[in-house]
CSV table of C-alpha atoms in Angstrom, one decimal:
chain,number,residue,atom,x,y,z
B,178,MET,CA,0.0,0.0,0.0
B,179,HIS,CA,1.2,3.5,-0.8
B,180,PRO,CA,2.5,5.4,2.3
B,181,ASN,CA,0.0,8.2,1.8
B,182,ALA,CA,-3.0,5.8,1.5
B,183,LEU,CA,-2.1,4.2,4.8
B,184,LEU,CA,-1.7,7.5,6.5
B,185,GLU,CA,-5.1,8.7,5.2
B,186,LEU,CA,-6.7,5.4,6.5
B,187,CYS,CA,-5.0,6.1,9.8
B,188,ALA,CA,-6.4,9.6,9.9
B,189,GLU,CA,-9.9,8.2,9.2
B,190,LEU,CA,-9.6,5.7,12.0
B,191,VAL,CA,-8.4,8.4,14.4
B,192,ASP,CA,-11.3,10.7,13.4
B,193,SER,CA,-13.9,7.9,14.3
B,194,LEU,CA,-12.2,7.1,17.6
B,195,LEU,CA,-12.2,10.7,18.8
B,196,LEU,CA,-16.0,10.8,18.7
B,197,PHE,CA,-15.9,8.4,21.8
B,198,ASP,CA,-19.4,7.0,20.9
B,199,LYS,CA,-18.2,3.3,21.0
B,200,PRO,CA,-15.4,1.4,22.7
B,201,ALA,CA,-12.1,1.8,20.8
B,202,ASP,CA,-11.4,-1.9,20.4
B,203,ALA,CA,-14.9,-2.4,18.8
B,204,LEU,CA,-14.3,0.5,16.4
B,205,VAL,CA,-10.9,-0.8,15.4
B,206,SER,CA,-12.4,-4.3,14.8
B,207,ASP,CA,-15.2,-2.8,12.7
B,208,PHE,CA,-12.6,-0.7,10.7
B,209,PHE,CA,-10.5,-3.8,9.9
B,210,ARG,CA,-13.6,-5.7,8.8
B,211,ALA,CA,-14.4,-2.9,6.4
B,212,ASN,CA,-10.8,-2.9,5.1
B,213,LYS,CA,-10.1,-6.6,4.6
B,214,ALA,CA,-7.2,-6.1,2.2
B,215,LEU,CA,-4.9,-4.7,5.0
B,216,GLY,CA,-1.9,-6.9,5.9
B,217,GLN,CA,-0.8,-7.8,9.4
B,218,ARG,CA,1.9,-5.1,9.5
B,219,GLU,CA,-0.5,-2.4,8.2
B,220,ARG,CA,-3.1,-3.4,10.8
B,221,HIS,CA,-0.5,-3.2,13.6
B,222,THR,CA,0.6,0.3,12.4
B,223,LEU,CA,-3.0,1.6,12.2
B,224,ALA,CA,-4.0,0.2,15.6
B,225,GLU,CA,-0.9,1.2,17.5
B,226,THR,CA,-1.0,4.8,16.0
B,227,ALA,CA,-4.6,5.2,16.8
B,228,TYR,CA,-4.1,4.0,20.4
B,229,ALA,CA,-1.1,6.3,20.8
B,230,VAL,CA,-3.4,9.3,19.9
B,231,LEU,CA,-5.9,8.2,22.6
B,232,ARG,CA,-3.1,7.8,25.2
B,233,ARG,CA,-1.6,11.3,24.6
B,234,ARG,CA,-4.5,13.2,23.2
B,235,PRO,CA,-4.0,16.5,25.2
B,236,LEU,CA,-0.3,16.6,24.3
B,237,LEU,CA,-0.8,15.7,20.6
B,238,GLN,CA,-3.7,18.1,20.1
B,239,HIS,CA,-1.5,20.9,21.6
B,240,LEU,CA,1.4,20.0,19.3
B,241,ALA,CA,-0.8,19.7,16.3
B,242,GLN,CA,-2.0,23.3,16.6
B,243,SER,CA,1.1,24.5,14.7
B,244,GLY,CA,0.6,22.2,11.7
B,245,HIS,CA,-1.6,22.5,8.6
B,246,GLY,CA,-4.1,20.2,7.0
B,247,PRO,CA,-6.9,18.0,8.6
B,248,MET,CA,-6.4,17.7,12.4
B,249,ALA,CA,-6.8,13.8,12.3
B,250,ARG,CA,-4.0,13.6,9.8
B,251,ARG,CA,-1.7,15.8,11.9
B,252,LEU,CA,-2.5,13.6,15.0
B,253,ALA,CA,-1.7,10.4,13.1
B,254,ILE,CA,1.6,11.9,11.9
B,255,LEU,CA,2.6,12.9,15.5
B,256,ALA,CA,1.6,9.5,16.9
B,257,TRP,CA,2.9,7.3,14.0
B,258,ALA,CA,3.8,3.9,15.4
B,259,GLY,CA,5.1,2.3,12.1
B,260,ASN,CA,8.2,2.6,10.1
B,261,ASP,CA,9.7,6.1,10.0
B,262,ALA,CA,11.0,5.9,6.5
B,263,PHE,CA,7.5,4.7,5.3
B,264,LEU,CA,6.0,7.8,7.0
B,265,ARG,CA,8.4,10.2,5.3
B,266,GLY,CA,7.2,8.8,2.0
B,267,ALA,CA,3.7,10.0,2.9
B,268,LEU,CA,4.6,13.5,4.0
B,269,SER,CA,4.8,16.7,2.0
B,270,ASP,CA,7.9,18.9,2.4
B,271,GLN,CA,5.9,21.3,4.6
B,272,GLU,CA,4.8,18.4,6.8
B,273,GLN,CA,8.4,17.1,7.1
B,274,GLN,CA,9.6,20.6,8.2
B,275,TRP,CA,6.8,20.9,10.7
B,276,LEU,CA,7.6,17.4,12.2
B,277,LYS,CA,11.3,18.5,12.7
B,278,GLN,CA,10.2,21.6,14.5
B,279,VAL,CA,7.9,19.7,16.8
B,280,ALA,CA,10.6,17.2,17.6
B,281,LYS,CA,12.7,20.0,19.1
B,282,ILE,CA,10.1,20.9,21.7
B,283,ASP,CA,11.2,19.9,25.3
B,284,ARG,CA,8.2,18.0,26.5
B,285,ASN,CA,9.4,18.0,30.1
B,286,LYS,CA,8.8,21.8,30.2
B,287,LEU,CA,5.2,21.6,29.1
B,288,PRO,CA,2.3,22.1,31.6
B,289,GLU,CA,1.5,19.1,33.8
B,290,LYS,CA,-1.8,18.2,32.0
B,291,LEU,CA,0.2,17.7,28.7
B,292,ARG,CA,2.7,15.4,30.5
B,293,HIS,CA,0.3,13.1,32.4
B,294,ASN,CA,-2.4,13.1,29.7
B,295,LEU,CA,-5.1,12.3,32.2
B,296,PRO,CA,-8.5,14.0,32.9
B,297,GLU,CA,-8.2,16.2,36.1
B,298,TRP,CA,-11.0,14.3,37.9
B,299,LEU,CA,-8.7,11.2,37.8
B,300,VAL,CA,-5.4,13.0,38.7
B,301,ASP,CA,-6.5,14.1,42.2
B,302,PRO,CA,-7.5,10.7,43.7
B,303,LEU,CA,-4.4,9.0,42.2
B,304,ARG,CA,-2.1,11.7,43.5
B,305,GLN,CA,-3.6,11.5,46.9
B,306,ARG,CA,-3.3,7.7,47.0
B,307,LEU,CA,0.3,7.5,45.6
B,308,GLY,CA,2.1,10.7,46.4
B,309,ASP,CA,3.6,13.0,43.7
B,310,GLU,CA,6.7,10.9,42.8
B,311,GLU,CA,4.8,7.6,42.3
B,312,PHE,CA,1.9,9.4,40.6
B,313,TRP,CA,4.3,10.3,37.7
B,314,LYS,CA,5.6,6.8,37.5
B,315,LEU,CA,2.0,5.6,37.1
B,316,ALA,CA,1.2,8.2,34.5
B,317,ASP,CA,4.3,7.2,32.5
B,318,ALA,CA,3.4,3.5,32.8
B,319,ILE,CA,-0.2,3.9,31.7
B,320,ASN,CA,0.8,5.9,28.7
B,321,GLU,CA,2.8,3.0,27.3
B,322,SER,CA,1.2,-0.1,25.6
B,323,ALA,CA,0.8,-3.3,27.6
B,324,PRO,CA,2.8,-6.5,27.0
B,325,LEU,CA,1.0,-9.6,25.8
B,326,ASP,CA,0.5,-12.2,28.6
B,327,LEU,CA,-0.6,-15.8,28.1
B,328,ARG,CA,-2.0,-18.3,30.6
B,329,VAL,CA,-0.9,-21.9,30.0
B,330,ASN,CA,-3.8,-24.3,30.3
B,331,LEU,CA,-2.2,-26.9,32.7
B,332,LEU,CA,-4.8,-29.5,31.7
B,333,LYS,CA,-3.1,-29.6,28.3
B,334,ALA,CA,0.5,-28.5,28.6
B,335,LYS,CA,3.3,-27.5,30.9
B,336,ARG,CA,4.6,-23.9,30.9
B,337,GLU,CA,8.1,-24.8,29.9
B,338,ASP,CA,6.9,-26.9,27.0
B,339,VAL,CA,4.7,-24.1,25.7
B,340,GLN,CA,7.7,-21.7,26.0
B,341,ALA,CA,9.8,-24.0,24.0
B,342,ALA,CA,7.1,-24.4,21.3
B,343,LEU,CA,6.8,-20.6,21.0
B,344,GLU,CA,10.6,-20.3,20.8
B,345,ALA,CA,10.7,-22.8,18.0
B,346,LYS,CA,8.3,-20.6,16.0
B,347,GLY,CA,10.5,-17.5,16.7
B,348,PHE,CA,8.5,-16.0,19.6
B,349,LYS,CA,10.5,-15.2,22.7
B,350,SER,CA,8.7,-15.3,26.1
B,351,THR,CA,9.5,-15.2,29.8
B,352,PRO,CA,7.6,-16.7,32.7
B,353,THR,CA,5.4,-14.1,34.4
B,354,PRO,CA,7.0,-12.9,37.7
B,355,PHE,CA,4.0,-13.7,39.9
B,356,SER,CA,1.6,-16.1,38.2
B,357,PRO,CA,2.8,-19.8,38.0
B,358,TRP,CA,0.6,-20.2,34.9
B,359,GLY,CA,1.8,-17.2,32.8
B,360,LEU,CA,4.1,-16.4,29.9
B,361,ARG,CA,4.9,-12.8,28.8
B,362,LEU,CA,5.6,-12.5,25.1
B,363,GLU,CA,8.0,-10.0,23.5
B,364,GLY,CA,6.2,-7.8,20.9
B,365,LYS,CA,2.6,-8.5,19.7
B,366,PRO,CA,2.8,-11.6,17.5
B,367,ALA,CA,-0.4,-12.9,15.8
B,368,LEU,CA,-1.2,-16.0,17.8
B,369,GLN,CA,-4.5,-17.2,16.2
B,370,LYS,CA,-2.8,-19.6,13.8
B,371,LEU,CA,-0.2,-21.1,16.2
B,372,ASP,CA,-0.7,-24.7,17.3
B,373,VAL,CA,-0.4,-23.8,21.0
B,374,PHE,CA,-3.4,-21.4,20.6
B,375,THR,CA,-5.7,-23.4,18.3
B,376,SER,CA,-5.2,-26.6,20.4
B,377,GLY,CA,-6.2,-24.7,23.6
B,378,GLN,CA,-2.8,-24.9,25.3
B,379,VAL,CA,-2.8,-21.1,25.9
B,380,GLU,CA,-5.2,-18.3,26.3
B,381,VAL,CA,-4.5,-14.5,26.2
B,382,GLN,CA,-4.9,-13.3,29.8
B,383,ASP,CA,-3.1,-10.5,31.7
B,384,GLU,CA,-1.1,-11.7,34.7
B,385,GLY,CA,-3.2,-9.7,37.1
B,386,SER,CA,-6.3,-11.5,35.8
B,387,GLN,CA,-4.6,-14.8,36.4
B,388,LEU,CA,-3.9,-13.9,40.0
B,389,LEU,CA,-7.7,-13.3,40.6
B,390,SER,CA,-8.3,-17.0,39.6
B,391,LEU,CA,-5.4,-18.1,41.9
B,392,LEU,CA,-7.0,-16.1,44.8
B,393,THR,CA,-10.3,-18.0,44.3
B,394,GLU,CA,-8.4,-21.4,44.7
B,395,ALA,CA,-11.1,-23.4,43.0
B,396,LYS,CA,-10.6,-27.1,43.9
B,397,ARG,CA,-11.5,-30.5,42.4
B,398,GLY,CA,-15.2,-31.5,42.7
B,399,GLU,CA,-16.4,-28.1,44.0
B,400,MET,CA,-19.4,-26.0,43.1
B,401,VAL,CA,-18.0,-22.6,41.9
B,402,VAL,CA,-19.6,-19.5,40.4
B,403,ASP,CA,-17.8,-16.9,38.2
B,404,PHE,CA,-20.5,-14.3,38.8
B,405,CYS,CA,-19.6,-11.7,36.1
B,406,ALA,CA,-17.9,-14.0,33.6
B,407,GLY,CA,-17.8,-11.8,30.6
B,408,ALA,CA,-15.9,-13.5,27.8
B,409,GLY,CA,-14.6,-16.1,30.3
B,410,GLY,CA,-10.9,-15.6,30.7
B,411,LYS,CA,-11.1,-16.2,34.4
B,412,THR,CA,-13.8,-18.9,34.0
B,413,LEU,CA,-11.3,-21.0,31.9
B,414,ALA,CA,-8.6,-20.5,34.5
B,415,LEU,CA,-10.9,-21.7,37.3
B,416,GLY,CA,-12.0,-24.7,35.3
B,417,ALA,CA,-8.5,-25.8,34.7
B,418,ALA,CA,-7.7,-25.3,38.4
B,419,MET,CA,-10.6,-27.6,39.2
B,420,ARG,CA,-9.0,-30.2,36.8
B,421,ASN,CA,-12.3,-30.3,34.8
B,422,THR,CA,-14.3,-31.7,37.7
B,423,GLY,CA,-17.2,-30.4,39.8
B,424,ARG,CA,-19.5,-27.6,38.4
B,425,LEU,CA,-18.5,-24.2,37.3
B,426,TYR,CA,-21.2,-21.7,36.5
B,427,ALA,CA,-20.3,-18.8,34.3
B,428,PHE,CA,-23.0,-16.1,35.0
B,429,ASP,CA,-23.3,-12.9,33.0
B,430,VAL,CA,-26.1,-10.5,32.1
B,431,SER,CA,-24.8,-10.3,28.5
B,432,GLY,CA,-25.5,-13.2,26.2
B,433,HIS,CA,-23.2,-11.5,23.6
B,434,ARG,CA,-20.2,-11.7,26.0
B,435,LEU,CA,-21.0,-15.3,26.9
B,436,ASP,CA,-21.2,-16.2,23.2
B,437,LYS,CA,-17.5,-15.1,23.0
B,438,LEU,CA,-16.8,-17.8,25.7
B,439,LYS,CA,-18.0,-20.7,23.6
B,440,PRO,CA,-15.1,-21.0,21.1
B,441,ARG,CA,-12.6,-20.5,23.9
B,442,LEU,CA,-14.4,-23.2,25.9
B,443,ALA,CA,-14.3,-25.6,23.0
B,444,ARG,CA,-10.5,-25.1,22.6
B,445,SER,CA,-9.9,-25.5,26.4
B,446,GLY,CA,-11.2,-29.0,26.6
B,447,LEU,CA,-13.3,-28.1,29.7
B,448,SER,CA,-16.6,-29.9,30.1
B,449,ASN,CA,-17.4,-28.7,33.7
B,450,VAL,CA,-18.4,-25.1,32.7
B,451,TYR,CA,-22.1,-24.1,32.5
B,452,PRO,CA,-22.6,-20.6,30.9
B,453,VAL,CA,-25.8,-19.0,32.2
B,454,GLN,CA,-27.3,-15.6,31.1
B,455,ILE,CA,-29.0,-13.9,34.1
B,456,SER,CA,-31.3,-10.9,34.0
B,457,SER,CA,-29.6,-9.2,37.0
B,458,GLU,CA,-27.9,-10.0,40.3
B,459,ARG,CA,-31.4,-10.8,41.7
B,460,ASP,CA,-32.2,-13.5,39.1
B,461,GLU,CA,-34.1,-16.6,40.2
B,462,ARG,CA,-31.2,-18.8,39.1
B,463,VAL,CA,-29.0,-17.0,41.6
B,464,LYS,CA,-31.6,-17.5,44.4
B,465,ARG,CA,-31.8,-21.2,43.7
B,466,LEU,CA,-28.1,-21.6,44.6
B,467,VAL,CA,-28.3,-19.7,47.9
B,468,GLY,CA,-26.1,-21.5,50.5
B,469,LYS,CA,-24.9,-24.2,48.0
B,470,ILE,CA,-21.7,-22.8,46.5
B,471,ASP,CA,-18.1,-23.4,47.6
B,472,ARG,CA,-16.5,-20.4,45.9
B,473,VAL,CA,-17.7,-17.2,44.2
B,474,LEU,CA,-15.6,-14.9,42.1
B,475,VAL,CA,-17.2,-11.5,41.6
B,476,ASP,CA,-15.1,-9.6,38.9
B,477,ALA,CA,-17.5,-6.7,39.1
B,478,PRO,CA,-18.4,-4.3,36.4
B,479,CYS,CA,-16.1,-1.3,36.9
B,480,SER,CA,-14.5,1.7,35.3
B,481,GLY,CA,-11.7,-0.5,33.8
B,482,LEU,CA,-9.2,2.3,34.6
B,483,GLY,CA,-6.6,-0.3,35.5
B,484,THR,CA,-6.6,-1.3,31.8
B,485,LEU,CA,-5.7,2.1,30.4
B,486,ARG,CA,-2.6,0.7,28.7
B,487,ARG,CA,-4.9,-1.5,26.6
B,488,ASN,CA,-8.0,0.7,26.6
B,489,PRO,CA,-6.9,4.3,26.7
B,490,ASP,CA,-10.3,5.6,25.5
B,491,LEU,CA,-11.8,4.8,28.9
B,492,LYS,CA,-10.2,7.8,30.6
B,493,TRP,CA,-12.0,10.1,28.1
B,494,ARG,CA,-15.3,8.1,28.2
B,495,HIS,CA,-15.8,8.0,32.0
B,496,SER,CA,-16.8,10.6,34.5
B,497,PRO,CA,-16.9,10.9,38.4
B,498,ASN,CA,-20.7,10.4,38.1
B,499,ALA,CA,-20.2,7.1,36.2
B,500,VAL,CA,-17.8,5.9,39.0
B,501,GLN,CA,-20.3,6.7,41.7
B,502,GLU,CA,-23.0,4.7,39.9
B,503,LEU,CA,-20.6,1.8,39.5
B,504,HIS,CA,-19.8,1.9,43.2
B,505,ASP,CA,-23.5,1.4,44.1
B,506,LYS,CA,-23.9,-1.3,41.5
B,507,GLN,CA,-20.8,-3.1,42.8
B,508,ILE,CA,-22.2,-3.2,46.4
B,509,ALA,CA,-25.5,-4.6,45.1
B,510,ILE,CA,-23.9,-7.3,43.1
B,511,LEU,CA,-21.5,-8.3,45.9
B,512,ASN,CA,-24.4,-8.5,48.4
B,513,SER,CA,-26.4,-10.7,46.2
B,514,ALA,CA,-23.5,-13.0,45.1
B,515,SER,CA,-22.4,-13.5,48.8
B,516,ARG,CA,-25.7,-15.2,49.6
B,517,MET,CA,-24.8,-18.2,47.4
B,518,LEU,CA,-21.9,-19.3,49.6
B,519,LYS,CA,-22.2,-22.2,52.0
B,520,PRO,CA,-20.5,-21.9,55.5
B,521,GLY,CA,-16.7,-22.1,55.0
B,522,GLY,CA,-17.2,-20.9,51.4
B,523,ARG,CA,-14.9,-18.3,49.8
B,524,LEU,CA,-15.9,-15.0,48.2
B,525,VAL,CA,-13.5,-12.9,46.0
B,526,TYR,CA,-14.5,-9.4,45.0
B,527,ALA,CA,-12.3,-7.9,42.2
B,528,THR,CA,-12.1,-5.0,39.8
B,529,CYS,CA,-9.7,-3.7,37.2
B,530,SER,CA,-9.9,-0.2,38.6
B,531,LEU,CA,-7.3,2.0,40.2
B,532,LEU,CA,-9.8,4.0,42.3
B,533,ASP,CA,-10.4,3.5,46.0
B,534,GLU,CA,-14.1,4.3,45.5
B,535,GLU,CA,-14.5,1.1,43.5
B,536,ASN,CA,-12.1,-1.0,45.5
B,537,GLU,CA,-11.4,-0.5,49.2
B,538,ALA,CA,-14.6,1.6,49.8
B,539,VAL,CA,-16.7,-1.3,48.4
B,540,ALA,CA,-14.8,-3.9,50.4
B,541,GLN,CA,-15.2,-1.9,53.6
B,542,ALA,CA,-18.9,-1.3,53.1
B,543,PHE,CA,-19.5,-5.0,52.4
B,544,ALA,CA,-17.5,-6.1,55.5
B,545,GLU,CA,-19.4,-3.7,57.8
B,546,ALA,CA,-22.8,-5.0,56.5
B,547,HIS,CA,-21.7,-8.7,56.7
B,548,PRO,CA,-20.1,-9.7,59.9
B,549,GLU,CA,-20.7,-13.4,58.9
B,550,PHE,CA,-17.7,-13.0,56.5
B,551,THR,CA,-14.0,-12.9,57.6
B,552,LEU,CA,-11.4,-11.1,55.5
B,553,LEU,CA,-8.5,-13.4,54.5
B,554,PRO,CA,-5.2,-11.6,54.0
B,555,ALA,CA,-4.5,-11.7,50.2
B,556,GLN,CA,-0.8,-12.4,50.7
B,557,ASP,CA,-1.5,-15.5,52.8
B,558,VAL,CA,-4.0,-16.8,50.2
B,559,LEU,CA,-1.6,-16.2,47.3
B,560,ALA,CA,1.3,-17.9,49.2
B,561,HIS,CA,-1.0,-20.9,49.7
B,562,ALA,CA,-1.9,-20.8,46.0
B,563,GLN,CA,1.7,-21.4,44.6
B,564,VAL,CA,2.9,-17.8,44.6
B,565,ASP,CA,6.3,-17.3,46.3
B,566,PRO,CA,5.6,-15.8,49.8
B,567,ALA,CA,8.0,-12.9,49.2
B,568,GLN,CA,6.3,-12.1,45.9
B,569,ALA,CA,2.9,-12.4,47.5
B,570,ALA,CA,3.8,-9.7,50.0
B,571,VAL,CA,4.7,-7.3,47.2
B,572,LEU,CA,1.3,-7.8,45.7
B,573,SER,CA,-0.6,-7.1,48.9
B,574,ASP,CA,-1.7,-3.8,50.4
B,575,ASN,CA,-3.6,-3.7,53.7
B,576,GLY,CA,-4.8,-7.3,53.3
B,577,TYR,CA,-6.0,-6.8,49.8
B,578,LEU,CA,-4.5,-7.6,46.4
B,579,ARG,CA,-3.5,-4.3,44.8
B,580,LEU,CA,-1.7,-4.4,41.4
B,581,TRP,CA,-0.4,-1.3,39.7
B,582,PRO,CA,1.0,-1.0,36.1
B,583,HIS,CA,4.2,0.9,37.3
B,584,ARG,CA,4.9,-1.5,40.2
B,585,HIS,CA,3.9,-4.9,38.9
B,586,GLN,CA,3.9,-4.5,35.1
B,587,SER,CA,0.3,-5.9,35.0
B,588,ASP,CA,-3.0,-4.2,34.6
B,589,GLY,CA,-4.3,-2.4,37.7
B,590,PHE,CA,-6.3,-4.8,39.8
B,591,PHE,CA,-7.9,-5.0,43.2
B,592,ALA,CA,-9.2,-8.0,45.1
B,593,ALA,CA,-10.6,-8.7,48.5
B,594,VAL,CA,-11.0,-12.3,49.8
B,595,TRP,CA,-13.5,-13.4,52.5
B,596,GLU,CA,-14.5,-16.7,54.1
B,597,ARG,CA,-18.1,-17.3,55.3
B,598,LYS,CA,-17.9,-18.2,58.9
B,599,LYS,CA,-18.6,-21.9,59.6
């Protein structure tokens, strides 16, 4: 494809993303479906450039003011994530001169909002929580793209064997530092055609998400519920931990999300999973299981702000009001899910949010309303679940699991673990 044609396509994609009327990943998928002739490298350049615009929108819009031509094209030029020589082939002499001028600007001397590239309503709570120095480390981390993590399906393969199989295909990986199931890949290779993927030996899953399944510690022969299963990444990890025995219910209010679980389930070799679409947390099927379940994982609907490296559009699509509404919904879901547990049963509440309001505040409100549950220190649970005790301590904060992109190189996750008193 001619360089200018690819740059124009890039500008078109950026334009549609900046309307913020649909999740960025869905828009990118739609765009690729409409442009089927694009090769793998072209898709990678388009997606990475568009996401770079979303990550640093305030900075790039500021720098773009001095240029000429359509704004979306200027933003795509500034954020270009492909080959530099290829980009030069698309630029006019005037654009090349402009780009050289922009490169001379010392970005460290720009106003704070152009360096952290976060909405102000998000800056204050994060700064209060982390302090100034660490806030900037977090801001830098979430303005980078995330690595690609895999979870090895231990029903089908050993981690070292999968690592060797990837190496044989030219893909380098390292074991994840905390999860005993994970591999972290270098770069963003296309996995869909690899044997280890098609045969169900691996699933794409962030290390933080793997740790939530480890905290649940689902065992052989148990009755387990993944209460907000979504597309089922954690469901599959739980099913493998149960060694394909017992019953694992995957509940979700979205049939569309559960449909995405089906091909993954087929690959995984699991036959102990029962996907169930529920109307709400008060569904009759939830009531029928009251007092019968060994373990419940509630990966609650949340702002998703812990995934900003992957979903940078979320910081521009959310608001403080949306977070307050989520807080209320999270408490309602947790209250309802907790009723399913039998005495001695385990409840895990988790989010992929960075905000105390969705995390500690929800856990504390639940604990005050439910004296029949005892908090289990996250580091003890992790140490019991095959995580090195010294590592488990690093992942724990005040008895909860607390993961940060700048500290742990994972998405931002929170989890609280309780046991129903016997």
